Short mmCIF file of C-alpha atoms and ligand atoms in Angstrom, two decimals:
data_model
loop_
_atom_site.label_atom_id
_atom_site.label_comp_id
_atom_site.label_asym_id
_atom_site.label_seq_id
_atom_site.Cartn_x
_atom_site.Cartn_y
_atom_site.Cartn_z
CA MET A 5 -94.31 -90.68 51.06
CA THR A 6 -94.15 -92.57 47.67
CA THR A 7 -90.81 -91.78 46.32
CA PRO A 8 -90.64 -90.18 42.79
CA LYS A 9 -90.00 -91.48 39.47
CA VAL A 10 -86.81 -90.77 38.03
CA GLU A 11 -88.44 -89.12 34.86
CA ASP A 12 -90.50 -87.18 36.73
CA ILE A 13 -87.61 -86.05 38.94
CA CYS A 14 -85.40 -84.91 35.86
CA THR A 15 -88.57 -83.03 33.63
CA GLU A 16 -89.40 -80.87 36.84
CA VAL A 17 -90.92 -77.43 35.78
CA PHE A 18 -89.74 -75.09 38.50
CA LYS A 19 -92.94 -73.30 38.99
CA GLN A 20 -91.81 -71.12 41.96
CA SER A 21 -90.29 -67.57 40.53
CA GLU A 22 -89.51 -65.81 43.91
CA LYS A 23 -85.86 -66.05 44.20
CA PRO A 24 -83.91 -64.88 47.26
CA TYR A 25 -81.28 -62.79 46.03
CA ILE A 26 -81.07 -59.97 43.24
CA PRO A 27 -77.84 -60.21 41.04
CA MET A 28 -76.18 -57.59 40.41
CA SER A 29 -75.37 -58.86 36.69
CA PRO A 30 -79.06 -59.40 35.00
CA GLU A 31 -79.71 -63.14 34.68
CA ILE A 32 -79.56 -64.88 31.94
CA VAL A 33 -82.83 -66.53 30.94
CA GLN A 34 -81.62 -69.28 28.89
CA THR A 35 -85.14 -70.55 28.24
CA SER A 36 -87.03 -71.59 25.01
CA SER A 37 -90.67 -71.44 26.54
CA PHE A 38 -92.31 -69.71 29.24
CA TYR A 39 -94.95 -71.59 32.00
CA PHE A 40 -98.39 -70.08 32.72
CA GLU A 41 -100.72 -70.87 35.49
CA THR A 42 -103.89 -70.86 33.68
CA TYR A 43 -105.03 -71.20 30.02
CA GLU A 44 -106.67 -67.79 30.36
CA GLU A 45 -102.98 -66.15 31.21
CA PHE A 46 -101.23 -68.11 28.06
CA MET A 47 -104.71 -66.90 25.90
CA ALA A 48 -103.91 -63.18 26.89
CA PHE A 49 -100.04 -63.49 27.08
CA SER A 50 -100.12 -65.09 23.50
CA GLU A 51 -102.35 -62.07 21.75
CA ASP A 52 -99.76 -60.01 22.92
CA GLU A 53 -96.40 -61.37 22.41
CA LYS A 54 -94.34 -58.23 21.92
CA ASN A 55 -94.96 -57.34 25.08
CA HIS A 56 -95.33 -60.72 27.18
CA TYR A 57 -93.44 -63.48 27.46
CA VAL A 58 -94.18 -66.55 25.36
CA TYR A 59 -91.19 -68.06 23.04
CA THR A 60 -87.91 -66.73 23.06
CA ARG A 61 -87.99 -66.61 19.36
CA GLY A 62 -90.87 -63.64 20.31
CA SER A 63 -89.70 -61.96 23.28
CA ASN A 64 -87.08 -63.12 26.08
CA PRO A 65 -85.99 -61.08 29.34
CA THR A 66 -82.38 -61.17 29.30
CA THR A 67 -82.86 -59.80 25.54
CA LYS A 68 -85.70 -57.29 26.95
CA LYS A 69 -83.33 -55.66 29.09
CA LEU A 70 -81.23 -54.97 26.13
CA GLU A 71 -83.77 -53.55 24.55
CA GLU A 72 -84.57 -51.19 27.15
CA MET A 73 -81.42 -50.00 27.39
CA LEU A 74 -80.51 -49.77 23.72
CA ALA A 75 -84.18 -47.83 23.41
CA LYS A 76 -82.86 -45.17 25.91
CA LEU A 77 -79.54 -44.82 24.62
CA GLU A 78 -80.84 -43.57 21.36
CA SER A 79 -83.83 -41.50 22.99
CA GLY A 80 -86.25 -43.85 21.22
CA GLU A 81 -89.77 -44.93 22.47
CA LYS A 82 -89.07 -48.75 21.69
CA CYS A 83 -86.25 -51.18 20.67
CA LYS A 84 -86.41 -55.09 18.95
CA VAL A 85 -82.90 -56.91 18.78
CA PHE A 86 -82.40 -59.16 16.77
CA GLY A 87 -79.77 -62.05 15.76
CA SER A 88 -77.27 -59.89 13.63
CA GLY A 89 -77.36 -56.61 12.00
CA MET A 90 -78.68 -58.29 9.00
CA GLY A 91 -81.45 -59.47 10.48
CA ALA A 92 -82.20 -56.43 11.72
CA ILE A 93 -82.03 -54.66 8.47
CA SER A 94 -83.98 -57.26 6.65
CA ALA A 95 -86.50 -57.26 8.79
CA ALA A 96 -87.11 -53.89 8.53
CA ILE A 97 -87.13 -53.34 5.10
CA LEU A 98 -88.88 -56.64 4.45
CA THR A 99 -91.79 -55.18 6.73
CA LEU A 100 -91.91 -51.45 5.66
CA ALA A 101 -92.21 -52.01 1.69
CA ARG A 102 -94.78 -53.70 -0.41
CA LYS A 103 -95.05 -54.48 -4.12
CA GLY A 104 -94.54 -51.50 -6.42
CA ASP A 105 -92.83 -49.52 -3.81
CA HIS A 106 -89.49 -47.76 -4.39
CA ILE A 107 -86.27 -48.12 -2.10
CA LEU A 108 -83.60 -45.77 -2.44
CA MET A 109 -80.13 -46.94 -1.03
CA LEU A 110 -77.49 -44.19 -0.42
CA ASN A 111 -73.82 -44.03 -1.39
CA THR A 112 -72.15 -47.07 0.23
CA VAL A 113 -74.12 -48.94 2.55
CA TYR A 114 -73.22 -52.25 3.78
CA GLY A 115 -73.01 -54.65 0.81
CA GLU A 116 -75.00 -57.27 2.43
CA ALA A 117 -77.87 -54.08 3.22
CA LEU A 118 -77.76 -53.45 -0.79
CA SER A 119 -77.92 -56.90 -1.72
CA PHE A 120 -81.11 -57.45 0.05
CA ALA A 121 -82.50 -54.39 -1.14
CA ASN A 122 -81.88 -55.57 -5.01
CA TYR A 123 -82.99 -58.96 -3.78
CA LEU A 124 -86.49 -57.81 -3.38
CA THR A 125 -86.50 -56.66 -7.31
CA LYS A 126 -88.09 -59.91 -7.52
CA PHE A 127 -90.78 -59.75 -5.32
CA GLY A 128 -91.65 -56.50 -7.76
CA ILE A 129 -90.04 -53.87 -5.49
CA ASP A 130 -88.14 -51.20 -7.40
CA VAL A 131 -84.32 -50.07 -5.94
CA THR A 132 -81.90 -47.48 -6.80
CA ASN A 133 -78.51 -46.76 -5.34
CA ALA A 134 -77.52 -43.72 -5.70
CA ASN A 135 -74.11 -42.11 -5.14
CA ILE A 136 -74.69 -38.63 -3.82
CA SER A 137 -72.14 -36.19 -2.58
CA HIS A 138 -74.49 -33.48 -1.05
CA THR A 139 -77.71 -34.24 0.77
CA GLY A 140 -79.99 -32.44 -1.46
CA ASP A 141 -79.23 -34.40 -4.60
CA ILE A 142 -81.52 -36.75 -2.97
CA GLN A 143 -84.42 -34.99 -4.71
CA ASP A 144 -83.48 -36.27 -7.88
CA TYR A 145 -83.88 -40.14 -7.29
CA LEU A 146 -87.05 -39.54 -5.48
CA GLN A 147 -90.26 -41.18 -7.05
CA ASP A 148 -93.81 -40.68 -6.08
CA ASN A 149 -93.81 -44.18 -5.04
CA THR A 150 -90.42 -44.10 -2.93
CA LYS A 151 -91.46 -45.58 0.16
CA ILE A 152 -87.73 -46.08 1.94
CA ILE A 153 -84.78 -44.01 2.27
CA TYR A 154 -82.10 -46.18 3.79
CA PHE A 155 -78.65 -45.03 4.18
CA GLU A 156 -75.55 -44.86 6.76
CA SER A 157 -73.84 -41.60 7.72
CA PRO A 158 -71.04 -41.90 7.96
CA SER A 159 -71.49 -44.48 5.24
CA THR A 160 -69.70 -47.97 5.07
CA GLN A 161 -66.73 -47.55 2.32
CA LYS A 162 -66.49 -43.72 2.01
CA PHE A 163 -67.60 -42.49 5.44
CA GLU A 164 -69.59 -39.60 3.54
CA LEU A 165 -72.13 -38.04 5.91
CA LEU A 166 -75.31 -36.81 4.85
CA ASP A 167 -77.63 -34.01 6.62
CA LEU A 168 -80.14 -36.32 8.65
CA GLU A 169 -82.37 -33.15 9.20
CA GLU A 170 -82.54 -32.63 5.28
CA VAL A 171 -82.94 -36.43 4.31
CA ALA A 172 -85.90 -36.64 7.01
CA LYS A 173 -87.79 -33.88 5.85
CA MET A 174 -87.39 -34.90 1.92
CA ALA A 175 -88.68 -38.34 3.08
CA LYS A 176 -91.85 -36.46 5.29
CA SER A 177 -92.53 -34.45 2.08
CA ILE A 178 -93.37 -37.52 0.18
CA GLY A 179 -94.66 -40.03 2.83
CA ALA A 180 -91.48 -42.18 2.40
CA TYR A 181 -89.72 -43.62 6.05
CA THR A 182 -86.09 -42.63 6.63
CA VAL A 183 -83.72 -45.92 7.92
CA MET A 184 -80.25 -45.21 9.39
CA ASP A 185 -77.42 -47.92 10.02
CA ALA A 186 -76.03 -46.15 12.70
CA THR A 187 -73.53 -48.42 13.67
CA TRP A 188 -70.44 -46.41 12.83
CA ALA A 189 -70.83 -43.92 15.53
CA SER A 190 -72.56 -45.88 18.41
CA PRO A 191 -75.49 -44.46 20.08
CA ILE A 192 -72.80 -42.69 22.05
CA PHE A 193 -71.82 -40.35 19.33
CA GLN A 194 -75.02 -39.43 17.16
CA HIS A 195 -78.81 -39.75 17.76
CA PRO A 196 -80.72 -39.85 14.56
CA LEU A 197 -83.69 -40.30 15.98
CA LYS A 198 -83.50 -36.80 18.02
CA HIS A 199 -83.26 -35.50 14.20
CA GLY A 200 -86.19 -36.83 12.31
CA ILE A 201 -84.96 -40.17 11.32
CA ASP A 202 -87.64 -42.98 11.67
CA VAL A 203 -85.57 -45.77 11.96
CA VAL A 204 -82.32 -46.65 13.29
CA ILE A 205 -80.58 -49.58 13.09
CA HIS A 206 -77.39 -50.74 15.20
CA SER A 207 -75.19 -53.79 14.45
CA LEU A 208 -74.55 -55.17 17.90
CA SER A 209 -71.51 -57.31 16.44
CA LYS A 210 -69.62 -54.26 16.17
CA TYR A 211 -68.92 -51.39 19.20
CA ILE A 212 -72.07 -52.53 21.39
CA GLY A 213 -70.84 -55.70 21.82
CA GLY A 214 -67.46 -54.85 21.61
CA HIS A 215 -65.52 -58.20 22.32
CA SER A 216 -66.02 -59.90 18.40
CA ASP A 217 -67.78 -62.61 20.08
CA ILE A 218 -71.46 -62.12 19.16
CA THR A 219 -73.26 -60.98 16.35
CA GLY A 220 -76.63 -59.32 17.06
CA GLY A 221 -78.75 -56.00 15.78
CA ALA A 222 -81.08 -53.66 16.41
CA VAL A 223 -84.22 -51.87 15.54
CA ILE A 224 -84.91 -49.11 17.22
CA GLY A 225 -87.48 -45.79 16.47
CA LYS A 226 -91.55 -45.07 17.31
CA GLU A 227 -93.53 -47.77 19.56
CA ALA A 228 -95.77 -48.40 16.39
CA ILE A 229 -93.20 -49.23 13.88
CA VAL A 230 -90.98 -51.01 16.14
CA ASP A 231 -94.19 -53.25 16.70
CA GLU A 232 -94.96 -53.69 12.99
CA ILE A 233 -91.39 -55.10 12.47
CA PHE A 234 -91.53 -57.13 15.73
CA GLU A 235 -94.93 -58.60 14.21
CA CYS A 236 -93.47 -59.01 10.12
CA GLY A 237 -90.10 -58.82 10.25
CA HIS A 238 -88.65 -60.38 13.69
CA GLN A 239 -91.76 -63.32 13.99
CA TYR A 240 -91.57 -64.25 10.17
CA LEU A 241 -87.66 -64.37 9.56
CA GLY A 242 -86.71 -65.92 12.81
CA SER A 243 -83.54 -63.54 13.32
CA VAL A 244 -83.37 -64.18 17.09
CA SER A 245 -80.76 -63.10 19.29
CA SER A 246 -80.22 -65.58 22.17
CA PRO A 247 -80.45 -64.81 25.19
CA PHE A 248 -76.45 -65.45 26.19
CA ASN A 249 -75.69 -63.16 23.03
CA SER A 250 -77.85 -60.33 24.56
CA TRP A 251 -76.46 -60.58 27.59
CA LEU A 252 -73.43 -60.01 26.26
CA SER A 253 -74.18 -57.06 24.32
CA ILE A 254 -75.40 -55.71 27.68
CA ARG A 255 -72.17 -56.54 29.47
CA GLY A 256 -70.33 -54.97 26.21
CA LEU A 257 -72.73 -51.63 27.28
CA ARG A 258 -71.24 -51.49 30.76
CA THR A 259 -68.14 -49.95 29.21
CA LEU A 260 -69.18 -48.72 25.84
CA PRO A 261 -68.95 -45.10 26.69
CA VAL A 262 -65.55 -45.45 28.01
CA ARG A 263 -64.35 -47.08 24.67
CA MET A 264 -65.80 -44.92 22.85
CA HIS A 265 -64.42 -41.77 24.04
CA HIS A 266 -60.90 -43.64 24.11
CA LEU A 267 -61.16 -44.68 20.75
CA ASN A 268 -61.96 -41.32 19.34
CA GLN A 269 -58.70 -39.58 20.71
CA VAL A 270 -57.06 -42.58 19.20
CA VAL A 271 -58.40 -42.39 15.69
CA ARG A 272 -57.40 -38.88 15.68
CA GLN A 273 -53.91 -39.76 16.55
CA VAL A 274 -53.62 -42.41 14.23
CA LEU A 275 -55.20 -40.27 11.33
CA ASP A 276 -52.82 -37.67 12.33
CA ALA A 277 -49.85 -39.58 11.23
CA LEU A 278 -51.37 -41.17 8.34
CA LYS A 279 -52.42 -37.75 6.99
CA GLN A 280 -48.60 -36.81 6.84
CA ASP A 281 -47.44 -39.65 5.06
CA PRO A 282 -46.91 -39.04 1.52
CA ARG A 283 -47.32 -42.88 0.56
CA VAL A 284 -50.97 -42.69 1.32
CA ASP A 285 -52.89 -40.80 -0.88
CA ARG A 286 -56.60 -40.29 0.64
CA ILE A 287 -58.00 -41.10 3.97
CA TYR A 288 -61.76 -41.43 3.99
CA HIS A 289 -63.16 -40.22 7.48
CA PRO A 290 -65.12 -37.57 8.98
CA TYR A 291 -62.09 -36.08 10.86
CA VAL A 292 -59.62 -35.42 7.78
CA ALA A 293 -62.66 -34.79 5.20
CA ASN A 294 -63.70 -31.69 3.30
CA GLU A 295 -65.00 -28.50 4.95
CA ASP A 296 -68.89 -29.32 4.53
CA GLN A 297 -68.13 -32.84 5.66
CA GLN A 298 -66.55 -31.22 8.68
CA ALA A 299 -69.74 -28.93 8.94
CA LEU A 300 -71.85 -32.39 9.35
CA ALA A 301 -69.67 -33.54 11.73
CA GLU A 302 -69.64 -30.69 13.76
CA LYS A 303 -73.71 -30.68 13.68
CA TYR A 304 -74.45 -34.56 14.02
CA LEU A 305 -71.57 -36.16 16.09
CA SER A 306 -70.39 -35.62 19.26
CA GLY A 307 -67.25 -37.80 18.47
CA TYR A 308 -65.34 -40.51 15.89
CA GLY A 309 -65.76 -44.24 15.59
CA SER A 310 -62.16 -45.55 14.61
CA LEU A 311 -63.58 -47.53 11.33
CA PHE A 312 -61.68 -45.68 8.47
CA SER A 313 -60.83 -46.28 5.34
CA MET A 314 -57.29 -45.33 2.95
CA GLU A 315 -56.26 -45.39 -0.55
CA LEU A 316 -52.75 -46.05 -1.03
CA ALA A 317 -50.70 -44.09 -3.41
CA ASP A 318 -49.31 -46.68 -5.22
CA GLU A 319 -51.98 -48.89 -6.79
CA ASP A 320 -49.61 -51.92 -7.29
CA PHE A 321 -51.66 -54.45 -5.51
CA GLU A 322 -48.68 -56.57 -4.51
CA ARG A 323 -47.10 -53.62 -2.55
CA VAL A 324 -50.86 -53.49 -0.91
CA LYS A 325 -50.68 -56.77 -0.22
CA GLN A 326 -47.52 -56.81 1.41
CA PHE A 327 -48.67 -53.87 3.59
CA VAL A 328 -51.19 -55.90 4.90
CA ASN A 329 -49.09 -59.01 5.63
CA GLU A 330 -46.32 -57.15 7.08
CA LEU A 331 -48.56 -55.29 9.90
CA GLN A 332 -48.18 -56.82 12.93
CA HIS A 333 -51.21 -55.57 15.24
CA PHE A 334 -53.36 -54.92 12.64
CA SER A 335 -55.11 -58.40 12.08
CA ILE A 336 -56.98 -59.12 8.52
CA GLY A 337 -60.34 -59.95 9.12
CA VAL A 338 -63.86 -59.01 8.63
CA SER A 339 -66.08 -57.53 11.25
CA TRP A 340 -64.85 -54.49 13.64
CA GLY A 341 -65.81 -52.71 16.71
CA GLY A 342 -63.96 -54.81 19.14
CA PHE A 343 -60.71 -54.69 20.92
CA GLU A 344 -58.60 -55.73 18.06
CA SER A 345 -57.15 -53.79 15.29
CA LEU A 346 -58.02 -54.74 11.92
CA VAL A 347 -57.14 -54.51 8.13
CA LEU A 348 -58.85 -55.05 5.25
CA PRO A 349 -58.29 -54.59 1.47
CA SER A 350 -60.91 -53.93 -0.30
CA PHE A 351 -60.46 -55.02 -3.70
CA LYS A 352 -60.63 -59.35 -3.66
CA GLY A 353 -59.26 -60.41 -6.73
CA ASN A 354 -62.43 -60.46 -8.62
CA ASN A 355 -64.56 -57.46 -7.70
CA ILE A 356 -62.75 -54.52 -9.63
CA ALA A 357 -66.18 -53.90 -11.33
CA LYS A 358 -68.13 -53.33 -8.08
CA LEU A 359 -65.02 -50.95 -6.86
CA ASN A 360 -65.41 -48.89 -9.77
CA TYR A 361 -68.83 -48.54 -9.44
CA ARG A 362 -68.20 -47.47 -5.57
CA GLY A 363 -65.48 -44.75 -7.08
CA LEU A 364 -62.62 -47.20 -4.97
CA LYS A 365 -59.46 -47.58 -5.87
CA LYS A 366 -57.59 -51.14 -5.94
CA SER A 367 -55.67 -49.98 -3.26
CA HIS A 368 -58.30 -48.80 -0.58
CA VAL A 369 -57.90 -50.51 2.47
CA ARG A 370 -60.36 -50.67 5.67
CA MET A 371 -58.57 -49.72 8.68
CA TYR A 372 -60.10 -50.40 12.45
CA VAL A 373 -58.54 -48.84 15.30
CA GLY A 374 -58.80 -51.14 18.26
CA LEU A 375 -57.33 -51.32 22.13
CA GLU A 376 -54.03 -51.59 21.51
CA ASN A 377 -51.69 -49.06 22.43
CA PRO A 378 -51.67 -45.94 20.39
CA GLU A 379 -47.85 -45.64 20.02
CA THR A 380 -47.63 -49.15 19.00
CA LEU A 381 -50.35 -48.89 16.68
CA ILE A 382 -48.82 -45.83 14.71
CA GLU A 383 -45.46 -47.51 14.66
CA ASP A 384 -46.24 -50.51 13.17
CA LEU A 385 -48.18 -48.47 10.29
CA SER A 386 -45.18 -47.14 9.84
CA GLN A 387 -42.98 -49.88 9.54
CA SER A 388 -45.45 -51.78 7.16
CA LEU A 389 -45.45 -48.91 4.98
CA ASP A 390 -41.53 -48.68 5.29
CA LYS A 391 -41.79 -52.48 3.98
CA ALA A 392 -44.35 -52.46 1.10
CA TYR A 393 -43.19 -48.81 -0.24
CA GLY A 394 -39.73 -47.93 0.90
CA LYS A 395 -38.83 -45.24 3.58
CA ARG A 396 -40.18 -42.04 2.76
C1 PLP B 410 -71.35 -55.31 10.34
C2 PLP B 410 -72.52 -54.19 9.92
C3 PLP B 410 -73.75 -54.64 9.43
C4 PLP B 410 -74.10 -56.08 9.25
O1 PLP B 410 -73.98 -56.51 10.60
P1 PLP B 410 -74.08 -58.36 11.22
O2 PLP B 410 -74.45 -58.13 12.71
O3 PLP B 410 -72.78 -58.17 11.22
O4 PLP B 410 -75.43 -58.57 10.44
C5 PLP B 410 -74.61 -53.50 9.17
N1 PLP B 410 -73.88 -52.20 8.85
C6 PLP B 410 -72.96 -52.12 9.59
C7 PLP B 410 -72.71 -50.51 8.98
C8 PLP B 410 -72.21 -52.90 9.88
O5 PLP B 410 -70.49 -52.69 10.08
#
C-alpha cells in the first residue's frame, strides 16, 4: 500500500454523506461550496440554484432550515434569509422597482430603509415619504406609476398602526406591491400575509435572533415573488447569512414564543407605570394609543412588542441626557430585541431637522424592555426620572 502524500491527506474532500447519527440540534453546514458526483448533476443544480445547494452565496442547508421555519411562522409560501434586515429590505425594493416607478414610503419607517429608497432616485425611481395618521390618506399619495407601498405597522419611531387590509386593497387596485417590515411584532403577534400584504420583512437581528449576537434579515411571501427576489436582490447584492448566523436564528426561534408572551406582559407593566408619571409627556406604543389605533391593534395584533418611545415633559436636553445616563438597567445602545433593556435618545446633536420632519421633540427617547426583572426596570426608570427631573 502506498502512503498517501501529506498534501492529499490535508485536502481530502469528504464525499460520504451518510451519517450514523441524527443530531437534535441542526448541523451548521459551514461550507462555501458543494460537491457533485457528475457534471450532469452540477449542471442540473446550477440551473435552479434557489432550490439546490451549489454555493452558500445562494443556498445553504442550515439557512434553508431557518427559511422553512420562518415561512411556516408567517404562513407564507417561501422565505429567503439575508445577512441583515437591510440586506432583505434593499434586495426586495431593488428587485420589485424599476426606472420610472414610484415608491411610497409611509410614516416613520426604519431610517436606512428610507435612505435607501431615496438613494434610488439617482436611477430614475420616484420616491415619496408620506406621514399619515389614517390609512385612507394613502389615496392622496398614490400615482399611476406607484409600484411599491412600503411601510411598518407599527412604525419605528411613532409606533403607528395602519389598516393592513385597506393598504393591501389600495395597492391591488393600482397593481402595486405592498412590502411590510413586521419586525416589531415578530411572527408571533402579527401575520400580515394573511391580510393580503405581498411581502413581509423581518430583521432577524431583533427578536428572532433574540440574544444581541447576530445580524440577519428575511423576506417572506408568495413563491414567485421570493424567487424573483432571490434571483436578483439576493444573488446580486450578496447580503448572505452565514450558516452559523442562520443556526443562531434557529436557536433564537426555539424560545421566541415564550420570550414574546413574557415581554407582552412586561411592557404593559412598564407602560402602566410610565403613563401615570407627570414627567413623561407622551408615550408612543399601541397599548396606550388612541381608540382608532387600539381598534387596529385589536384587529391585527395578538400581543405587543416591547419597543416603544416617549417624550419627556421637559425638553431641556441636559435633563434628557441625565435621565439616560442615570439609568442602571437600560443600557445605551442601538438595535433591540435582545435580552438587555435599552435606551436611545432620538436627538443626536445634529439631526433636529429630521426630528422636526418626523414630528418628534428633542426629548424623544426610544426604550426597549428586555428580559430583566420587571420590578427592577420600573424602579430604575423611577429613580432616573427622580434624578433628572426631581421627585414627583
Ligand atoms: C433593525 C431594523 C431593521 C434593519 O435590520 P438590520 O438587521 O439591522 O439591518 C429594519 N427594520 C426595523 C423595524 C428594525 O428595527
